[in-house]
mmCIF file of C-alpha atoms in Angstrom:
data_model
loop_
_atom_site.group_PDB
_atom_site.id
_atom_site.type_symbol
_atom_site.label_atom_id
_atom_site.label_comp_id
_atom_site.label_asym_id
_atom_site.label_seq_id
_atom_site.Cartn_x
_atom_site.Cartn_y
_atom_site.Cartn_z
ATOM 1 C CA MET A 210 117.967 113.542 103.115
ATOM 2 C CA GLU A 211 116.795 111.273 105.876
ATOM 3 C CA LEU A 212 117.906 107.688 105.897
ATOM 4 C CA GLU A 213 114.909 105.477 106.447
ATOM 5 C CA LYS A 214 116.675 102.231 107.038
ATOM 6 C CA ALA A 215 120.083 101.709 108.529
ATOM 7 C CA ILE A 216 122.201 98.760 109.594
ATOM 8 C CA LEU A 217 122.838 99.237 113.263
ATOM 9 C CA ALA A 218 124.947 96.165 114.007
ATOM 10 C CA THR A 219 126.385 93.084 112.299
ATOM 11 C CA ILE A 220 126.693 89.759 114.104
ATOM 12 C CA THR A 221 128.693 86.972 112.594
ATOM 13 C CA THR A 222 130.516 83.740 113.353
ATOM 14 C CA ASN A 223 132.776 84.218 110.390
ATOM 15 C CA SER A 224 134.951 87.300 110.730
ATOM 16 C CA ASN A 225 136.057 86.982 107.072
ATOM 17 C CA LYS A 226 132.562 87.884 105.880
ATOM 18 C CA VAL A 227 132.513 91.450 107.217
ATOM 19 C CA THR A 228 135.274 93.958 107.568
ATOM 20 C CA ALA A 229 133.841 97.395 108.230
ATOM 21 C CA GLY A 230 130.630 99.388 108.481
ATOM 22 C CA ALA A 231 128.285 99.106 111.443
ATOM 23 C CA SER A 232 129.503 97.676 114.750
ATOM 24 C CA ILE A 233 130.603 94.096 114.228
ATOM 25 C CA PHE A 234 130.018 91.398 116.876
ATOM 26 C CA ILE A 235 132.030 88.279 116.299
ATOM 27 C CA CYS A 236 130.626 85.189 118.000
ATOM 28 C CA GLU A 237 131.992 81.693 118.611
ATOM 29 C CA ASN A 238 128.978 79.712 117.429
ATOM 30 C CA LYS A 239 125.335 79.890 116.245
ATOM 31 C CA GLU A 240 123.894 79.823 119.807
ATOM 32 C CA GLU A 241 125.943 82.739 120.897
ATOM 33 C CA MET A 242 125.077 84.566 117.739
ATOM 34 C CA ASP A 243 121.334 84.045 118.316
ATOM 35 C CA LYS A 244 121.672 85.267 121.916
ATOM 36 C CA VAL A 245 123.655 88.385 120.939
ATOM 37 C CA ALA A 246 121.261 89.165 118.087
ATOM 38 C CA ALA A 247 118.231 88.785 120.386
ATOM 39 C CA ASN A 248 119.741 91.144 122.899
ATOM 40 C CA LEU A 249 120.757 93.675 120.311
ATOM 41 C CA GLU A 250 117.320 93.505 118.727
ATOM 42 C CA ALA A 251 115.730 94.393 122.023
ATOM 43 C CA ILE A 252 118.243 97.095 122.828
ATOM 44 C CA LEU A 253 118.229 98.777 119.450
ATOM 45 C CA ASP A 254 114.526 98.379 118.662
ATOM 46 C CA GLY A 255 115.491 96.912 115.302
ATOM 47 C CA ILE A 256 114.804 93.677 113.470
ATOM 48 C CA SER A 257 117.475 91.075 113.142
ATOM 49 C CA HIS A 258 117.593 89.785 109.590
ATOM 50 C CA ALA A 259 119.492 86.682 108.581
ATOM 51 C CA LEU A 260 121.637 87.142 105.464
ATOM 52 C CA SER A 261 123.081 83.663 105.802
ATOM 53 C CA ASP A 262 123.460 81.101 108.571
ATOM 54 C CA GLU A 263 126.579 82.852 109.795
ATOM 55 C CA LEU A 264 125.638 86.493 109.293
ATOM 56 C CA TYR A 265 122.869 88.542 110.947
ATOM 57 C CA ILE A 266 122.264 92.247 110.651
ATOM 58 C CA ILE A 267 120.161 94.462 112.905
ATOM 59 C CA VAL A 268 118.182 96.934 110.812
ATOM 60 C CA LYS A 269 116.269 99.961 111.988
ATOM 61 C CA HIS A 270 113.111 100.264 109.925
ATOM 62 C CA MET B 97 55.973 133.396 117.997
ATOM 63 C CA ASN B 98 55.128 133.667 114.357
ATOM 64 C CA GLU B 99 54.180 131.357 111.518
ATOM 65 C CA TYR B 100 57.768 130.158 111.153
ATOM 66 C CA THR B 101 58.442 129.185 114.758
ATOM 67 C CA TYR B 102 57.133 125.632 114.589
ATOM 68 C CA PRO B 103 58.585 124.777 111.184
ATOM 69 C CA ILE B 104 62.014 126.047 112.308
ATOM 70 C CA LEU B 105 61.834 124.123 115.564
ATOM 71 C CA PHE B 106 60.750 121.056 113.625
ATOM 72 C CA GLY B 107 63.694 121.406 111.245
ATOM 73 C CA ILE B 108 66.198 121.865 114.019
ATOM 74 C CA THR B 109 64.894 118.862 115.946
ATOM 75 C CA ILE B 110 64.906 116.650 112.883
ATOM 76 C CA GLY B 111 68.402 117.710 111.928
ATOM 77 C CA THR B 112 69.828 117.154 115.388
ATOM 78 C CA ILE B 113 68.218 113.766 115.595
ATOM 79 C CA ALA B 114 69.706 112.927 112.189
ATOM 80 C CA ARG B 115 73.149 113.848 113.478
ATOM 81 C CA PHE B 116 72.622 111.756 116.519
ATOM 82 C CA ILE B 117 71.635 108.736 114.459
ATOM 83 C CA MET B 118 74.736 109.139 112.307
ATOM 84 C CA LEU B 119 76.944 109.419 115.394
ATOM 85 C CA LYS B 120 77.290 105.811 116.399
ATOM 86 C CA THR B 121 80.284 104.624 118.335
ATOM 87 C CA ASP B 122 81.456 101.338 116.897
ATOM 88 C CA TYR B 123 84.541 99.163 117.001
ATOM 89 C CA ARG B 124 86.636 101.968 115.688
ATOM 90 C CA GLN B 125 85.995 103.710 118.961
ATOM 91 C CA TYR B 126 85.591 107.032 117.362
ATOM 92 C CA PRO B 127 84.200 109.407 118.499
ATOM 93 C CA THR B 128 84.975 107.906 121.828
ATOM 94 C CA TYR B 129 83.161 109.177 124.862
ATOM 95 C CA LEU B 130 80.803 111.861 125.940
ATOM 96 C CA HIS B 131 82.920 114.886 125.162
ATOM 97 C CA GLY B 132 83.683 113.911 121.599
ATOM 98 C CA LYS B 133 79.988 113.226 121.070
ATOM 99 C CA ILE B 134 78.914 116.553 122.552
ATOM 100 C CA ILE B 135 81.157 118.427 120.153
ATOM 101 C CA HIS B 136 79.544 116.715 117.157
ATOM 102 C CA LEU B 137 76.008 117.015 118.489
ATOM 103 C CA ALA B 138 76.556 120.739 119.042
ATOM 104 C CA LEU B 139 77.869 121.151 115.537
ATOM 105 C CA GLY B 140 74.965 119.086 114.258
ATOM 106 C CA PHE B 141 72.600 121.421 116.092
ATOM 107 C CA ILE B 142 74.221 124.442 114.428
ATOM 108 C CA ALA B 143 74.004 122.783 111.019
ATOM 109 C CA ALA B 144 70.329 121.924 111.623
ATOM 110 C CA SER B 145 69.570 125.533 112.658
ATOM 111 C CA LEU B 146 71.206 126.837 109.471
ATOM 112 C CA GLY B 147 69.194 124.456 107.300
ATOM 113 C CA ALA B 148 65.969 125.241 109.052
ATOM 114 C CA VAL B 149 66.336 129.014 108.963
ATOM 115 C CA ALA B 150 67.280 129.125 105.308
ATOM 116 C CA VAL B 151 63.787 128.281 104.047
ATOM 117 C CA PRO B 152 61.853 131.027 105.914
ATOM 118 C CA ALA B 153 64.578 133.534 105.023
ATOM 119 C CA LEU B 154 64.034 132.763 101.362
ATOM 120 C CA MET B 155 60.259 132.954 101.732
ATOM 121 C CA GLU B 156 60.666 136.430 103.215
ATOM 122 C CA LYS B 157 62.761 137.354 100.159
ATOM 123 C CA GLU B 158 65.878 137.717 102.290
ATOM 124 C CA PHE B 159 68.097 136.299 99.619
ATOM 125 C CA THR B 160 71.328 137.463 101.246
ATOM 126 C CA ALA B 161 70.608 134.851 103.969
ATOM 127 C CA VAL B 162 71.945 132.257 101.572
ATOM 128 C CA THR B 163 75.417 133.633 102.184
ATOM 129 C CA PHE B 164 75.112 132.252 105.638
ATOM 130 C CA LEU B 165 75.396 128.827 104.112
ATOM 131 C CA THR B 166 78.836 129.658 102.771
ATOM 132 C CA ILE B 167 79.892 130.474 106.329
ATOM 133 C CA ALA B 168 78.505 127.111 107.324
ATOM 134 C CA ALA B 169 80.554 125.448 104.599
ATOM 135 C CA SER B 170 83.809 126.947 105.863
ATOM 136 C CA GLN B 171 82.840 126.107 109.376
ATOM 137 C CA PHE B 172 82.423 122.468 108.541
ATOM 138 C CA ARG B 173 85.591 122.339 106.610
ATOM 139 C CA GLU B 174 87.120 123.440 109.880
ATOM 140 C CA VAL B 175 85.508 120.308 111.442
ATOM 141 C CA ARG B 176 87.344 118.201 108.882
ATOM 142 C CA ASN B 177 90.650 119.857 109.725
ATOM 143 C CA MET B 178 89.998 119.413 113.421
ATOM 144 C CA GLU B 179 89.301 115.712 113.063
ATOM 145 C CA ARG B 180 92.261 115.191 110.800
ATOM 146 C CA GLU B 181 94.627 116.918 113.244
ATOM 147 C CA THR B 182 93.334 115.096 116.318
ATOM 148 C CA LEU B 183 93.509 111.670 114.657
ATOM 149 C CA THR B 184 96.939 112.277 113.089
ATOM 150 C CA GLU B 185 98.263 113.362 116.474
ATOM 151 C CA MET B 186 96.859 110.267 118.168
ATOM 152 C CA ASP B 187 97.980 107.937 115.381
ATOM 153 C CA SER B 188 101.635 107.993 116.392
ATOM 154 C CA TYR B 189 100.696 106.352 119.670
ATOM 155 C CA GLU B 190 98.798 103.476 118.137
ATOM 156 C CA LEU B 191 100.545 100.063 118.112
ATOM 157 C CA VAL B 192 99.143 99.608 114.608
ATOM 158 C CA PRO B 193 98.446 103.063 113.152
ATOM 159 C CA ARG B 194 95.345 103.936 111.123
ATOM 160 C CA GLY B 195 97.322 105.551 108.394
ATOM 161 C CA ASN B 196 96.612 108.877 106.687
ATOM 162 C CA THR B 197 94.190 107.573 104.075
ATOM 163 C CA TYR B 198 91.914 106.119 106.743
ATOM 164 C CA ILE B 199 92.099 109.342 108.782
ATOM 165 C CA GLU B 200 91.247 111.396 105.764
ATOM 166 C CA GLY B 201 88.236 109.117 105.125
ATOM 167 C CA ILE B 202 86.968 109.596 108.661
ATOM 168 C CA ALA B 203 87.479 113.369 108.479
ATOM 169 C CA ILE B 204 85.580 113.606 105.201
ATOM 170 C CA ALA B 205 82.716 111.593 106.718
ATOM 171 C CA PHE B 206 82.446 114.051 109.610
ATOM 172 C CA GLU B 207 82.271 117.004 107.273
ATOM 173 C CA SER B 208 79.791 115.467 104.896
ATOM 174 C CA ARG B 209 77.481 114.327 107.701
ATOM 175 C CA ASN B 210 77.016 117.939 108.707
ATOM 176 C CA TYR B 211 75.884 118.759 105.173
ATOM 177 C CA LEU B 212 73.431 115.854 105.329
ATOM 178 C CA VAL B 213 72.057 117.369 108.488
ATOM 179 C CA ILE B 214 71.573 120.726 106.702
ATOM 180 C CA PHE B 215 69.731 119.055 103.825
ATOM 181 C CA THR B 216 67.509 117.050 106.192
ATOM 182 C CA SER B 217 66.452 120.066 108.231
ATOM 183 C CA LEU B 218 66.072 122.201 105.098
ATOM 184 C CA LEU B 219 63.793 119.671 103.453
ATOM 185 C CA GLY B 220 61.871 119.081 106.664
ATOM 186 C CA THR B 221 61.195 122.782 107.192
ATOM 187 C CA LEU B 222 60.334 123.299 103.541
ATOM 188 C CA ALA B 223 57.781 120.465 103.603
ATOM 189 C CA TYR B 224 56.285 121.822 106.855
ATOM 190 C CA LEU B 225 55.896 125.330 105.387
ATOM 191 C CA VAL B 226 54.619 124.273 101.961
ATOM 192 C CA TRP B 227 52.286 121.481 103.110
ATOM 193 C CA ASN B 228 51.922 120.510 106.733
ATOM 194 C CA ILE B 229 53.600 118.685 109.600
ATOM 195 C CA TYR B 230 52.542 115.213 108.400
ATOM 196 C CA VAL B 231 54.125 115.642 105.014
ATOM 197 C CA ALA B 232 57.201 117.041 106.833
ATOM 198 C CA ILE B 233 57.427 113.899 108.946
ATOM 199 C CA VAL B 234 57.181 111.689 105.895
ATOM 200 C CA VAL B 235 59.939 113.726 104.175
ATOM 201 C CA SER B 236 62.119 113.447 107.284
ATOM 202 C CA VAL B 237 61.653 109.669 107.413
ATOM 203 C CA LEU B 238 62.623 109.483 103.740
ATOM 204 C CA CYS B 239 65.731 111.548 104.517
ATOM 205 C CA TYR B 240 66.671 109.125 107.312
ATOM 206 C CA LEU B 241 66.307 106.173 105.007
ATOM 207 C CA ILE B 242 68.465 107.778 102.360
ATOM 208 C CA ILE B 243 71.065 108.766 104.938
ATOM 209 C CA ARG B 244 71.153 105.284 106.392
ATOM 210 C CA LYS B 245 71.588 103.771 102.993
ATOM 211 C CA TYR B 246 74.400 106.011 101.895
ATOM 212 C CA MET B 247 76.048 106.540 105.262
ATOM 213 C CA SER B 248 78.355 103.581 104.976
ATOM 214 C CA GLY B 249 80.319 102.769 101.832
ATOM 215 C CA SER B 250 81.090 99.322 100.551
ATOM 216 C CA THR B 251 83.110 96.862 102.562
ATOM 217 C CA LEU B 252 86.039 94.684 101.637
ATOM 218 C CA GLY B 253 83.935 91.522 101.611
ATOM 219 C CA GLU B 254 81.993 92.813 98.579
ATOM 220 C CA ILE B 255 84.993 93.275 96.356
ATOM 221 C CA VAL B 256 87.405 90.501 97.306
ATOM 222 C CA ASP B 257 87.611 86.822 98.270
ATOM 223 C CA ILE B 258 89.329 86.156 101.579
ATOM 224 C CA GLU B 259 91.039 82.884 102.310
ATOM 225 C CA HIS B 260 93.012 81.614 105.208
ATOM 226 C CA ALA B 261 96.587 80.749 104.305
ATOM 227 C CA PRO B 262 99.398 79.167 106.302
ATOM 228 C CA VAL B 263 102.317 81.200 107.652
ATOM 229 C CA THR B 264 105.544 79.452 106.746
ATOM 230 C CA PHE B 265 109.293 80.086 106.826
ATOM 231 C CA ASP B 266 111.670 79.372 104.002
ATOM 232 C CA GLY B 267 115.035 79.895 105.681
ATOM 233 C CA ALA B 268 114.712 83.329 107.223
ATOM 234 C CA GLY B 269 112.004 84.443 104.789
ATOM 235 C CA LEU B 270 108.450 84.656 106.163
ATOM 236 C CA TYR B 271 105.778 83.727 103.672
ATOM 237 C CA VAL B 272 101.940 83.834 103.645
ATOM 238 C CA ASP B 273 100.937 81.269 100.993
ATOM 239 C CA ASN B 274 103.605 82.104 98.441
ATOM 240 C CA ILE B 275 103.768 85.831 99.158
ATOM 241 C CA TYR B 276 106.995 87.034 100.694
ATOM 242 C CA ILE B 277 106.407 89.143 103.782
ATOM 243 C CA MET B 278 109.797 89.807 105.455
ATOM 244 C CA ASN B 279 113.072 88.406 106.726
ATOM 245 C CA ILE B 280 113.119 87.275 110.322
ATOM 246 C CA GLY B 281 116.567 86.175 111.540
ATOM 247 C CA LEU B 282 116.138 84.940 115.093
ATOM 248 C CA PRO B 283 114.856 81.405 115.552
ATOM 249 C CA GLU B 284 113.192 82.559 118.758
ATOM 250 C CA ARG B 285 111.180 85.182 116.843
ATOM 251 C CA GLN B 286 110.373 82.675 114.123
ATOM 252 C CA GLU B 287 108.845 80.389 116.723
ATOM 253 C CA GLU B 288 106.748 83.238 118.182
ATOM 254 C CA ILE B 289 105.535 84.096 114.709
ATOM 255 C CA LEU B 290 104.622 80.510 113.845
ATOM 256 C CA LYS B 291 102.820 80.249 117.206
ATOM 257 C CA TYR B 292 100.868 83.516 117.138
ATOM 258 C CA GLY B 293 100.835 84.520 113.491
ATOM 259 C CA MET B 294 97.924 84.098 111.112
ATOM 260 C CA GLY B 295 97.905 84.529 107.384
ATOM 261 C CA PHE B 296 95.205 85.455 104.885
ATOM 262 C CA VAL B 297 95.244 85.831 101.175
ATOM 263 C CA ILE B 298 92.926 88.474 99.678
ATOM 264 C CA LYS B 299 92.004 87.879 96.074
ATOM 265 C CA PRO B 300 90.592 90.757 94.053
ATOM 266 C CA LYS B 301 87.325 89.854 92.277
ATOM 267 C CA THR B 302 87.858 92.295 89.401
ATOM 268 C CA PHE B 303 90.672 94.197 87.779
ATOM 269 C CA ASP B 304 89.552 97.536 89.298
ATOM 270 C CA VAL B 305 89.825 96.118 92.786
ATOM 271 C CA ARG B 306 93.447 95.155 92.208
ATOM 272 C CA SER B 307 94.638 98.766 92.401
ATOM 273 C CA SER B 308 92.304 99.604 95.242
ATOM 274 C CA ILE B 309 93.656 96.909 97.551
ATOM 275 C CA ALA B 310 97.209 97.656 96.435
ATOM 276 C CA ASN B 311 96.807 101.145 97.923
ATOM 277 C CA LEU B 312 99.074 101.428 100.972
ATOM 278 C CA GLY B 313 96.439 103.385 102.919
ATOM 279 C CA GLN B 314 93.819 100.710 102.251
ATOM 280 C CA ARG B 315 96.270 98.058 103.417
ATOM 281 C CA GLN B 316 97.098 99.917 106.631
ATOM 282 C CA ALA B 317 93.366 100.340 107.283
ATOM 283 C CA ILE B 318 92.926 96.546 106.994
ATOM 284 C CA LEU B 319 95.774 95.993 109.481
ATOM 285 C CA HIS B 320 94.433 98.590 111.873
ATOM 286 C CA ASP B 321 90.904 97.284 111.859
ATOM 287 C CA ILE B 322 91.902 93.678 112.378
ATOM 288 C CA SER B 323 94.339 94.658 115.170
ATOM 289 C CA VAL B 324 91.615 96.651 116.904
ATOM 290 C CA SER B 325 89.149 93.817 116.734
ATOM 291 C CA LEU B 326 91.355 90.836 117.482
ATOM 292 C CA GLY B 327 94.091 92.425 119.628
ATOM 293 C CA VAL B 328 97.721 92.555 118.638
ATOM 294 C CA PHE B 329 100.706 90.547 119.838
ATOM 295 C CA ARG B 330 103.304 93.263 120.027
ATOM 296 C CA ASP B 331 104.721 96.091 122.094
ATOM 297 C CA SER B 332 106.712 99.219 121.386
ATOM 298 C CA GLY B 333 110.270 98.258 120.489
ATOM 299 C CA THR B 334 109.383 94.976 118.807
ATOM 300 C CA PRO B 335 109.404 95.919 115.115
ATOM 301 C CA ALA B 336 109.813 92.270 114.201
ATOM 302 C CA LEU B 337 106.289 91.555 115.400
ATOM 303 C CA VAL B 338 104.563 94.143 113.288
ATOM 304 C CA PRO B 339 101.604 92.963 111.150
ATOM 305 C CA LEU B 340 102.273 93.460 107.462
ATOM 306 C CA ILE B 341 100.577 93.205 104.109
ATOM 307 C CA LYS B 342 102.537 92.491 100.982
ATOM 308 C CA ARG B 343 101.446 92.149 97.372
ATOM 309 C CA ASP B 344 101.890 89.371 94.867
ATOM 310 C CA LEU B 345 103.079 91.322 91.862
ATOM 311 C CA ASP B 346 101.995 88.561 89.470
ATOM 312 C CA ASP B 347 98.263 88.609 90.073
ATOM 313 C CA GLY B 348 97.527 91.439 92.484
ATOM 314 C CA ARG B 349 96.623 89.241 95.420
ATOM 315 C CA ILE B 350 97.691 90.545 98.780
ATOM 316 C CA GLY B 351 99.050 88.507 101.677
ATOM 317 C CA VAL B 352 97.956 89.633 105.114
ATOM 318 C CA PHE B 353 100.154 88.689 107.991
ATOM 319 C CA ILE B 354 98.778 89.432 111.460
ATOM 320 C CA LEU B 355 99.608 88.565 115.070
ATOM 321 C CA PRO B 356 96.252 88.543 116.834
ATOM 322 C CA GLN B 357 95.724 87.913 120.492
ATOM 323 C CA ASN B 358 92.508 86.134 119.701
ATOM 324 C CA LYS B 359 93.171 83.470 117.051
ATOM 325 C CA ASP B 360 89.554 82.918 116.052
ATOM 326 C CA LEU B 361 89.616 82.171 112.351
ATOM 327 C CA ASN B 362 85.945 82.814 111.562
ATOM 328 C CA GLN B 363 85.927 86.114 113.437
ATOM 329 C CA ALA B 364 89.097 87.170 111.655
ATOM 330 C CA ILE B 365 87.506 86.560 108.279
ATOM 331 C CA LYS B 366 84.364 88.413 109.348
ATOM 332 C CA VAL B 367 86.457 91.389 110.439
ATOM 333 C CA LEU B 368 88.374 91.395 107.206
ATOM 334 C CA GLN B 369 85.183 91.298 105.222
ATOM 335 C CA SER B 370 83.737 94.318 107.082
ATOM 336 C CA VAL B 371 86.791 96.554 106.654
ATOM 337 C CA PRO B 372 85.573 99.690 104.899
ATOM 338 C CA VAL B 373 86.756 100.342 101.386
ATOM 339 C CA LEU B 374 88.356 103.753 101.633
ATOM 340 C CA GLU B 375 87.010 106.166 99.053
ATOM 341 C CA ASN B 376 90.472 107.583 98.551
ATOM 342 C CA ALA B 377 91.758 104.139 97.595
ATOM 343 C CA VAL B 378 89.109 103.350 95.003
ATOM 344 C CA ARG B 379 90.426 103.235 91.452
ATOM 345 C CA MET B 380 88.394 102.654 88.307
ATOM 346 C CA PRO B 381 90.742 101.837 85.488
ATOM 347 C CA SER B 382 87.899 100.140 83.626
ATOM 348 C CA GLU B 383 86.124 103.566 83.355
ATOM 349 C CA ALA B 384 89.068 105.008 81.409
ATOM 350 C CA ASN B 385 88.416 105.713 77.718
ATOM 351 C CA THR B 386 91.479 103.784 76.706
ATOM 352 C CA GLN B 387 90.017 100.544 78.038
ATOM 353 C CA SER B 388 87.915 98.547 75.643
ATOM 354 C CA LYS B 389 84.429 98.059 76.916
ATOM 355 C CA GLU B 390 83.450 94.476 77.568
#
């Protein structure tokens, strides 16, 4: 079976929110998180989705 | 030279001209340039020859000649396969793909137009042989009119109402009117989308239309056509900027989210109205026996 969607990376400012799974990038604040997410989005050709204010995921569609 | 020479020539000419008329290059840019056109004109010529020769063959009591038409049929089915393969191959390089339903529709049109050519030249030759060249010309003109009338199917504007609707964000959720489109996380992307995005709500006029516009192939065709006509604000590797259509499950309306390069509202609505209704997407639930007739 082929996976159609996959979480490629997780970006958060709150390390308590995620523990394992895709690569986790822990950031100091929202600005840094936005920057990292924008870079990862471009690098991975995915879309960054916001699950909450402190948690973004990059998803390959 | 014999009594059939002129009727056959007449039929072939009429058929080839008919194919030429049906072969117009429009905004879909297909068939594109000279080579694509020559292929279809040549096939049209072959189809016209088959149609024209069939009548004299029957008049000479050469009934086996009809089997030639079956060869023609398989030949033109090949045309359909050829078109389908080419277009499918090309589709993966489109920024906004046509989608398989649209491609199938185009391929069917190419096949059926060859049959129309056969009928035109057959009727033209028949009229020439039975009556004379003047009647044949009248018959050919009638064929042209019928072809022109039935060449294009209905368009989206006939079956739906199209309204402009604002593109808004509720948190990370992107909405067109009240229809949820997708989740966009980055504030930077959200700004781009608010700046370049346009939203439309398409309301079905009848119950039948609901399922037709819900068809994913029909939706992709809408996106492709509007992206071709108005340009598209995206590049490879920017999946967040992909135009999308989502459906309101409550009432069957669909929300169209596009990122055009040319933000001309009136033109966008015109383009949406002239999107072809794909025959593979048409559903007629009201024709079912289980539905009560109104």
